[in-house]
Coordinates of C-alpha atoms in Angstrom, one line a residue:
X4 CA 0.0 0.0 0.0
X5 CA 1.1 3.6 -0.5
X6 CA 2.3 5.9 2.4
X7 CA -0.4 7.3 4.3
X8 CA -0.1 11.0 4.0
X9 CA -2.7 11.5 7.2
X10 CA -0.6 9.0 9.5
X11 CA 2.6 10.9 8.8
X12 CA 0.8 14.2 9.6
X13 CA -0.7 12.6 12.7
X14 CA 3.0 11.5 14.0
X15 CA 4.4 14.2 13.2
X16 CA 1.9 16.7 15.0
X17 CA 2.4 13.9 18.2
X18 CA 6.2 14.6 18.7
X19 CA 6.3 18.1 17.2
X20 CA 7.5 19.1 20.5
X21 CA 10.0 16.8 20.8
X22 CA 11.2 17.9 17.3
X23 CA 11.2 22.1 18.4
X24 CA 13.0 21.4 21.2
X25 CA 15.8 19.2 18.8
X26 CA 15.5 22.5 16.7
X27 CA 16.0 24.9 19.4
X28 CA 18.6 23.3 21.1
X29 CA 20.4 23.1 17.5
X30 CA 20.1 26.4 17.0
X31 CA 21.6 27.7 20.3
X32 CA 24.5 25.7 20.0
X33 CA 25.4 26.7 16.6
X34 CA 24.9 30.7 18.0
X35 CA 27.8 29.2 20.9
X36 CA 30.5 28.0 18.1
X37 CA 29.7 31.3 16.1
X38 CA 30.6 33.8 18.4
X39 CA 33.5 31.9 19.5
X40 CA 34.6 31.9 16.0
X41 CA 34.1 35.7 15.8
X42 CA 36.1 35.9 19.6
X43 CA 39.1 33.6 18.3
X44 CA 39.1 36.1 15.2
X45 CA 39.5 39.0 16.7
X46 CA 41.6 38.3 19.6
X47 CA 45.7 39.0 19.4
X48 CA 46.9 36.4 16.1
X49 CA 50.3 35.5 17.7
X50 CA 49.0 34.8 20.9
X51 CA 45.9 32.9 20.0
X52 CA 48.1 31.0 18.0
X53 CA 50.7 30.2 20.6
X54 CA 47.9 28.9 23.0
X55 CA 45.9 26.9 20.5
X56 CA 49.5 25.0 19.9
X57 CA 49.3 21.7 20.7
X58 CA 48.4 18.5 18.5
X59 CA 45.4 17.2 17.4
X60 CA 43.2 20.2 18.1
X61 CA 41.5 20.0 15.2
X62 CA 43.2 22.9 13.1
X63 CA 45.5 25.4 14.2
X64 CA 45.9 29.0 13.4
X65 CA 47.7 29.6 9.7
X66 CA 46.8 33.0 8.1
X67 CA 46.5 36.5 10.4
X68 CA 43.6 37.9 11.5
X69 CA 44.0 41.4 9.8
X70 CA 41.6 41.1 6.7
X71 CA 39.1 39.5 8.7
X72 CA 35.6 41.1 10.3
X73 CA 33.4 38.8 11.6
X74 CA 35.2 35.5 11.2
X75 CA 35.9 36.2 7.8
X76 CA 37.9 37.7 4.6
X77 CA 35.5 39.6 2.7
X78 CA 35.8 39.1 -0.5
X79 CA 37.0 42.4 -2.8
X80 CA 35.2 41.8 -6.2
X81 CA 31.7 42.7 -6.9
X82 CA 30.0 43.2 -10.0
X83 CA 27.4 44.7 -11.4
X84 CA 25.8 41.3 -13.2
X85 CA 27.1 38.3 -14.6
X86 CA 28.7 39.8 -17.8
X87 CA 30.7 41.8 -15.9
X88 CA 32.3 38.4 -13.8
X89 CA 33.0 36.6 -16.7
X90 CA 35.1 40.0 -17.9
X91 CA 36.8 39.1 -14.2
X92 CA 37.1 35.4 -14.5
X93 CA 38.7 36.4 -18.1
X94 CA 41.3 38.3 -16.7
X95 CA 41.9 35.7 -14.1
X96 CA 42.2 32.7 -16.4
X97 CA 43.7 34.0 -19.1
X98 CA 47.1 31.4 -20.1
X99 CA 46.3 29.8 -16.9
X100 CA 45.8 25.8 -17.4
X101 CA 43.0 23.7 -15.4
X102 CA 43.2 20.3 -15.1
X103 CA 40.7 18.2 -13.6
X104 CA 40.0 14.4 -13.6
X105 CA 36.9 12.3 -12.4
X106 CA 35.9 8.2 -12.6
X107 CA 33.2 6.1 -12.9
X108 CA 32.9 2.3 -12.5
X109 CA 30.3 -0.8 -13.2
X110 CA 30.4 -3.2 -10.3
X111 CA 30.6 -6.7 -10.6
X112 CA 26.8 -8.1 -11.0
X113 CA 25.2 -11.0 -9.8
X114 CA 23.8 -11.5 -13.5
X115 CA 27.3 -12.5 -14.4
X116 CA 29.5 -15.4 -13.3
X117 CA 32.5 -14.0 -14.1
X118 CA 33.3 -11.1 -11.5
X119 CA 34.6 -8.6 -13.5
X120 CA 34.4 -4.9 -12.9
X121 CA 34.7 -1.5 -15.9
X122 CA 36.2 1.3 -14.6
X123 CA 36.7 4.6 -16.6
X124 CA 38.4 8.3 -15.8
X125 CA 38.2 11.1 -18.0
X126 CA 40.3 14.3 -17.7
X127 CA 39.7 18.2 -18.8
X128 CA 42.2 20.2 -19.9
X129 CA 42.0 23.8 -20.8
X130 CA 44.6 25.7 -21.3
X131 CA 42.2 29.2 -21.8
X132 CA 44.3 30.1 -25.0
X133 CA 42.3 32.7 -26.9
X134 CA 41.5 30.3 -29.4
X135 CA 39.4 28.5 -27.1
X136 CA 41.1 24.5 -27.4
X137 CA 41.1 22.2 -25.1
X138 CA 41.3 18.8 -24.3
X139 CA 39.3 16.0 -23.0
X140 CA 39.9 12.2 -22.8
X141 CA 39.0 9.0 -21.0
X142 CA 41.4 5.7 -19.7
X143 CA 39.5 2.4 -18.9
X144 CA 40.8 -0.7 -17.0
X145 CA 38.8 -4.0 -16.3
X146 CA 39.2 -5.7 -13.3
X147 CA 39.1 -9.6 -12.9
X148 CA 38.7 -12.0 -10.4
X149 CA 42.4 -11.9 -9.3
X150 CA 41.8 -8.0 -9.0
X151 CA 38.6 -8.2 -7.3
X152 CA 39.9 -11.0 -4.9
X153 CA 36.8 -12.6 -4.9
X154 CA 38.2 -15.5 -2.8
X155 CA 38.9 -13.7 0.1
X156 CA 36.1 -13.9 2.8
X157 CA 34.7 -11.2 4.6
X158 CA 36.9 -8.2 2.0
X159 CA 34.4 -6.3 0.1
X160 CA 34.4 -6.8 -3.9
X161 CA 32.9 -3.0 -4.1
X162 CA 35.5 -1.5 -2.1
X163 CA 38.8 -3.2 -4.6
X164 CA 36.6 -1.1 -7.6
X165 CA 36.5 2.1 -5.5
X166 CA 40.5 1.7 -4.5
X167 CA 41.1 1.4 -8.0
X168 CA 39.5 3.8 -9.6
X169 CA 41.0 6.6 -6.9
X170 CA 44.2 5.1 -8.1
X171 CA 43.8 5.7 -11.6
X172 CA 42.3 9.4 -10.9
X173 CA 45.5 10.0 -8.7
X174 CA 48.1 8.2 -10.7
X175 CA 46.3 10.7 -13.8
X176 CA 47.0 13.9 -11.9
X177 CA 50.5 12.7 -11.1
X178 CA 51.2 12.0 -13.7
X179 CA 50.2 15.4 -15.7
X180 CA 52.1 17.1 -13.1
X181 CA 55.4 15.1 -13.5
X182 CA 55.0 16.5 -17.0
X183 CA 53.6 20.2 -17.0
X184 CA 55.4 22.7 -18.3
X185 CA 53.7 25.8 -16.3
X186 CA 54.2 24.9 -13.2
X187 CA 53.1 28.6 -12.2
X188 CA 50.4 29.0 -14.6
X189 CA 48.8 25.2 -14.0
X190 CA 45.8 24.7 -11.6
X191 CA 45.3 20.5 -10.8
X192 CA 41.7 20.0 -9.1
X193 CA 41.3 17.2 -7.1
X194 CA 37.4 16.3 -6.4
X195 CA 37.5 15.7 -3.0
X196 CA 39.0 16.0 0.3
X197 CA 43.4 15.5 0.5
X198 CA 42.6 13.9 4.1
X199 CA 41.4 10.4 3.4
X200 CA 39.6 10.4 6.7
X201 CA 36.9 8.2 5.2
X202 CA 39.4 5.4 5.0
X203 CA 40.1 5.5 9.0
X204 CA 36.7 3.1 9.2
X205 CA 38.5 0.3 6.5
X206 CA 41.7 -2.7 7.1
X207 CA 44.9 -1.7 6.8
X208 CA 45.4 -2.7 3.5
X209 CA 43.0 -0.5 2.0
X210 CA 43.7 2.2 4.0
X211 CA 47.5 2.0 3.3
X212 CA 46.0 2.2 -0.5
X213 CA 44.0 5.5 -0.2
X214 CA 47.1 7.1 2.0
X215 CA 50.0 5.6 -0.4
X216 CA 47.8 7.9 -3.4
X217 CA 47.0 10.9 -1.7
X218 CA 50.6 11.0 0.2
X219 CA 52.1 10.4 -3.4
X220 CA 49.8 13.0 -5.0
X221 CA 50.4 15.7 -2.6
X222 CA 54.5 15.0 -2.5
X223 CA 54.1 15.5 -6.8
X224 CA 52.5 18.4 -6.1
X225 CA 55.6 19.8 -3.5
X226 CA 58.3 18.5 -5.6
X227 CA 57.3 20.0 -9.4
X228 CA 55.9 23.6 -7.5
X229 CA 52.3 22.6 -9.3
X230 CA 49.5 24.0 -7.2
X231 CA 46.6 21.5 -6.2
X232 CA 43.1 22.0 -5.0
X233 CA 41.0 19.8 -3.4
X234 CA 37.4 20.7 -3.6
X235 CA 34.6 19.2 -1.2
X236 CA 31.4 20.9 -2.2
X237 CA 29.4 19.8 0.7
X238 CA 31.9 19.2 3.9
X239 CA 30.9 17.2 7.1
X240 CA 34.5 18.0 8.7
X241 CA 34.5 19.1 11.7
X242 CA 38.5 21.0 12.5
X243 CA 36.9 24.1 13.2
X244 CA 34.7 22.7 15.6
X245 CA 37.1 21.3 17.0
X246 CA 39.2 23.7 17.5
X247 CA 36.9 25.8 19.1
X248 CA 35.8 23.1 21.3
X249 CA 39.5 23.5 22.6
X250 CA 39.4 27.5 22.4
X251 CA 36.4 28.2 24.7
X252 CA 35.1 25.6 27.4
X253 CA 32.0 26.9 27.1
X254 CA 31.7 25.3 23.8
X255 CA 30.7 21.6 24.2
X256 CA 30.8 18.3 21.6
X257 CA 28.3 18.5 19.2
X258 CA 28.3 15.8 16.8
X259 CA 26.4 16.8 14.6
X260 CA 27.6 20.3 14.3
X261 CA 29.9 20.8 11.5
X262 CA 32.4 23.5 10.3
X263 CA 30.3 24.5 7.2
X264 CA 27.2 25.1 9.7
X265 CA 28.9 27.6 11.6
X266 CA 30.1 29.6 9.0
X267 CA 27.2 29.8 6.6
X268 CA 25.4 33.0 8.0
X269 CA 28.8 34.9 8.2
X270 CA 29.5 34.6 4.5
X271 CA 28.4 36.2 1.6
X272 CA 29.4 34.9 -2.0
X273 CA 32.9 35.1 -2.3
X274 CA 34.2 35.4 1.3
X275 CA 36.8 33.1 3.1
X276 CA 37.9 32.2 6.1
X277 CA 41.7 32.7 7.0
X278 CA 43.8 29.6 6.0
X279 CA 44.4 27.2 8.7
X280 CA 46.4 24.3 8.8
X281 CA 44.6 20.7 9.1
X282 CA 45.5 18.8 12.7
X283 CA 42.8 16.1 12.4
X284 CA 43.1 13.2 14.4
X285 CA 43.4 9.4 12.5
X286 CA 44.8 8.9 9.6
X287 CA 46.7 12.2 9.0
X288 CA 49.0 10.5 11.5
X289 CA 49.9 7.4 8.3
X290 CA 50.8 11.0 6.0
X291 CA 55.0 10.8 7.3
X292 CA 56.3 13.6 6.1
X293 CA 52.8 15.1 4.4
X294 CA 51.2 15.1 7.8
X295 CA 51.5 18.6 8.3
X296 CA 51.2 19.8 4.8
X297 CA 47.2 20.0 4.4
X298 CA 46.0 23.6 4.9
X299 CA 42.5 24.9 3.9
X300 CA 39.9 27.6 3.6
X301 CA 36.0 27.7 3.3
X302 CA 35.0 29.6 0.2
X303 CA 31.6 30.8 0.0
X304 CA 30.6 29.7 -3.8
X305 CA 26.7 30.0 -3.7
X306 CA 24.1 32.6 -2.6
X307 CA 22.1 30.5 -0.6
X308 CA 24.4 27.1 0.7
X309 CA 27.4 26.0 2.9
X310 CA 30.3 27.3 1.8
X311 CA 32.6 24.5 0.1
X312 CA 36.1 23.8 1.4
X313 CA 39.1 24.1 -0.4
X314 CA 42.5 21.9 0.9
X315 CA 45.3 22.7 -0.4
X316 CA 49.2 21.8 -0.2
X317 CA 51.2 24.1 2.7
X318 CA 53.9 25.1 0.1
X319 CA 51.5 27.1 -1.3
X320 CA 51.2 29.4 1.4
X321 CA 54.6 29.4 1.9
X322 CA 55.2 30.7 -1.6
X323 CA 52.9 33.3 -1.2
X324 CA 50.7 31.1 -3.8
X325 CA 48.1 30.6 -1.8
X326 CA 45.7 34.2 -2.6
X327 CA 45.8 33.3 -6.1
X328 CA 45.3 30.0 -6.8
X329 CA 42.4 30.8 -4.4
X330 CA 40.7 33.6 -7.2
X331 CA 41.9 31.0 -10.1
X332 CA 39.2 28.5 -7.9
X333 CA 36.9 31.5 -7.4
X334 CA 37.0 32.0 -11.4
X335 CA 36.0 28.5 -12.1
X336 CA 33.0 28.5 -9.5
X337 CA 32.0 31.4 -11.5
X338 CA 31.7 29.5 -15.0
X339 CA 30.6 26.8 -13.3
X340 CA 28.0 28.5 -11.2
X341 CA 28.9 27.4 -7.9
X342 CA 31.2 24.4 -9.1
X343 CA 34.7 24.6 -10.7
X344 CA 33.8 23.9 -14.1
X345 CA 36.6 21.7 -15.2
X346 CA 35.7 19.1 -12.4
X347 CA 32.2 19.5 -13.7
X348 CA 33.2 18.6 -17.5
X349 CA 35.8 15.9 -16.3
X350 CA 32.7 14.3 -14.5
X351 CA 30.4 14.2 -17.3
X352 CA 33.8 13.0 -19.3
X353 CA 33.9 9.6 -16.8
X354 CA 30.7 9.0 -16.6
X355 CA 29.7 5.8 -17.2
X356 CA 25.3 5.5 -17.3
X357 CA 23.1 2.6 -18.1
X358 CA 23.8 2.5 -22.2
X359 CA 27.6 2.1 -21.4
X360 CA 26.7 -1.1 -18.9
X361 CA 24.6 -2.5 -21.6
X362 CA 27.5 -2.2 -24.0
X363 CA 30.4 -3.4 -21.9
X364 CA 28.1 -6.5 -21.0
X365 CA 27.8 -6.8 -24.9
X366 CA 31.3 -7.1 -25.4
X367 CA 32.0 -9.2 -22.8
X368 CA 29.7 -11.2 -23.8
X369 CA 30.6 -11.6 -27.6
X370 CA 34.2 -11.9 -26.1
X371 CA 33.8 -14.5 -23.9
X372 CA 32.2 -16.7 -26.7
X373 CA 34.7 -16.1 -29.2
X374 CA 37.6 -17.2 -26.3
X375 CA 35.1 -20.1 -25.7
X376 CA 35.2 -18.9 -21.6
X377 CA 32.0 -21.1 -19.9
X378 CA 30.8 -17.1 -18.4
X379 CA 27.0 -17.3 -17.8
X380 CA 24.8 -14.6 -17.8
X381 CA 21.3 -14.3 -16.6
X382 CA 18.2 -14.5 -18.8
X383 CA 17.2 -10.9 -17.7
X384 CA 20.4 -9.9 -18.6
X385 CA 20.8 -11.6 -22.1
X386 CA 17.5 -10.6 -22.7
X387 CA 17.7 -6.8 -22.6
X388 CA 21.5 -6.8 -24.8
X389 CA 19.0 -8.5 -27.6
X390 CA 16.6 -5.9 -27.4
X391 CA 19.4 -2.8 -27.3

């Protein structure tokens, strides 16, 4: 039977109260984190920074306090209407190369016998040369049962597929930066976050995967001078919290508090938060000598949402890189309307949607027959590759 649109009224109206008090109590301790955020901001930089020290606080304090009002940088540009932000974003991007890379991957299916697994990456390219080229491509590997280790009890088939395809992303961007020559002009967007906390919750073999790529990806990065961005559109991290949790002892725990909560009503499009240097707890600590090279900023890239977080290698703060490679980002939010648009274009490069599954199953199937492999595949299956 369909939902009953009466019942879930009925429930609702029985623990509204129960749900306004969840509200409320939200809502004051958000207000708490806020103003300490404004306090730490506008309290002496040097001597904040020396008390807020010690390790594993979350974040500690990177860029000085003396553009900021309210917790944040306001941002300098403003423009009349869009016309005149693309004249911006010209000026910005003008000889200056972005380079972005996605994937997508078919799992193994049940409708098969044979586990095997497609997974594709495409990359964007685009130099912003006046005559407009650019370059987009794709890479494929399959994975087989050897890959997959589909004898291994209790290790997730899904989670080889994943692994590999951040692999190939990573290995791409290496391996464009081992090779560019415009260091200086280049901009290498990663989509995602450059702390792999997500793989804190997986064995040690996969996490010593995720960590081995980043760790690799950010060293390329240090060693050929080429900046890199990692861009999380909507971030659950919590450093700021944290860190404020350590600041005032007024501020409690709040799980489900994040730093992109806190910060929304204090932004307007285009402001930023001072840079601060990433001192999460877990796996930052498997990082050796990256551990302490993450910084980041929250960038205010919509009207009306979060602000995203952008992480990005310490030498670029250290080479006074840092405020530019920030406006190049700002530039491609702009053409992409609130998401860098060569991430944008590298996903819709990669992606792989229900025509390509049909056709990979096609082949495989054509292939498997001509190699004379016994691989079975289910009527439903075999039925809907005849019909397409």
């Amino acid at each position: 039977m369909p939902v009953s649109p009466a019942q879930i009224r009925a429930v609702l109206e029985e623990k509204r109260e129960a749900l306004s008090t969840f509200n409320q109590t939200f809502k004051d301790d958000l207000d708490r984190y806020r103003k300490a955020w404004q306090s730490l901001t506008q309290e002496p930089f040097a001597k904040t920074a020396k008390r807020l020290s010690k390790s594993g606080i979350g974040a500690h304090l990177l860029e000085n306090f003396d553009a900021v009002g309210k917790g944040v940088i306001a941002t300098q540009h403003h423009w009349a209407n869009r016309e005149d932000s693309l004249e911006w974003v010209k000026a910005q991007l003008a000889g200056v190369t972005t380079f972005a890379v996605d994937g997508s991957q078919i799992f193994p299916s049940k409708d098969v016998s044979l586990p095997v697994a497609l997974i594709q990456i495409g990359w964007f390219e685009n130099p912003h040369t006046p005559d407009g080229q650019y370059t987009k491509d794709i890479a494929l590997d399959v994975l087989t049962p050897d890959d997959l280790r589909v004898n291994h009890q209790g290790e997730p088939v899904d989670r080889r597929v994943n692994i590999r395809r951040f692999e190939m992303e990573v290995e791409r961007l290496v391996g464009y930066m081992q090779t560019c020559q415009c260091p200086d002009r280049t901009l290498v967007l990663f989509d995602g976050s450059l702390v792999v906390t997500f793989a804190d919750a997986f064995d040690p073999e996969s996490q010593a995967a995720y960590v081995n790529a980043m760790v690799k990806l950010l060293a390329t990065s240090q060693q050929c001078r080429v900046p890199l961005v990692g861009f999380i559109d909507t971030s659950y991290a919590r450093d700021l919290t944290t860190l404020l949790q350590h600041y005032d002892p007024q501020v409690k725990a709040v799980e489900t508090i994040h730093d992109a909560q806190v910060l929304k009503k204090l932004m307007s499009w285009g402001d930023r938060t001072p840079l601060l240097h990433c001192d999460r707890e877990g796996i930052l600590d498997k990082y050796g000598d990256q551990q302490d090279q993450v910084i980041f900023t929250y960038l205010q890239t919509t009207r009306d949402r979060p602000p995203a977080r952008l992480e990005l290698p310490r030498w670029l703060w250290e080479a006074g890189l840092a405020e530019t490679v920030i406006n190049w980002v700002k530039a491609e939010v702009i053409v992409g309307s609130g998401y860098p648009y060569a991430i944008e274009t590298a996903d819709q490069t990669a992606v792989l949607q229900a025509p390509d599954r049909q056709l990979f199953y096609r082949i495989l199937q054509d292939w498997a027959d001509r190699e004379k492999l016994n691989v079975q595949f289910s009527r439903k299956l075999v039925s809907k590759l005849r019909r397409r």
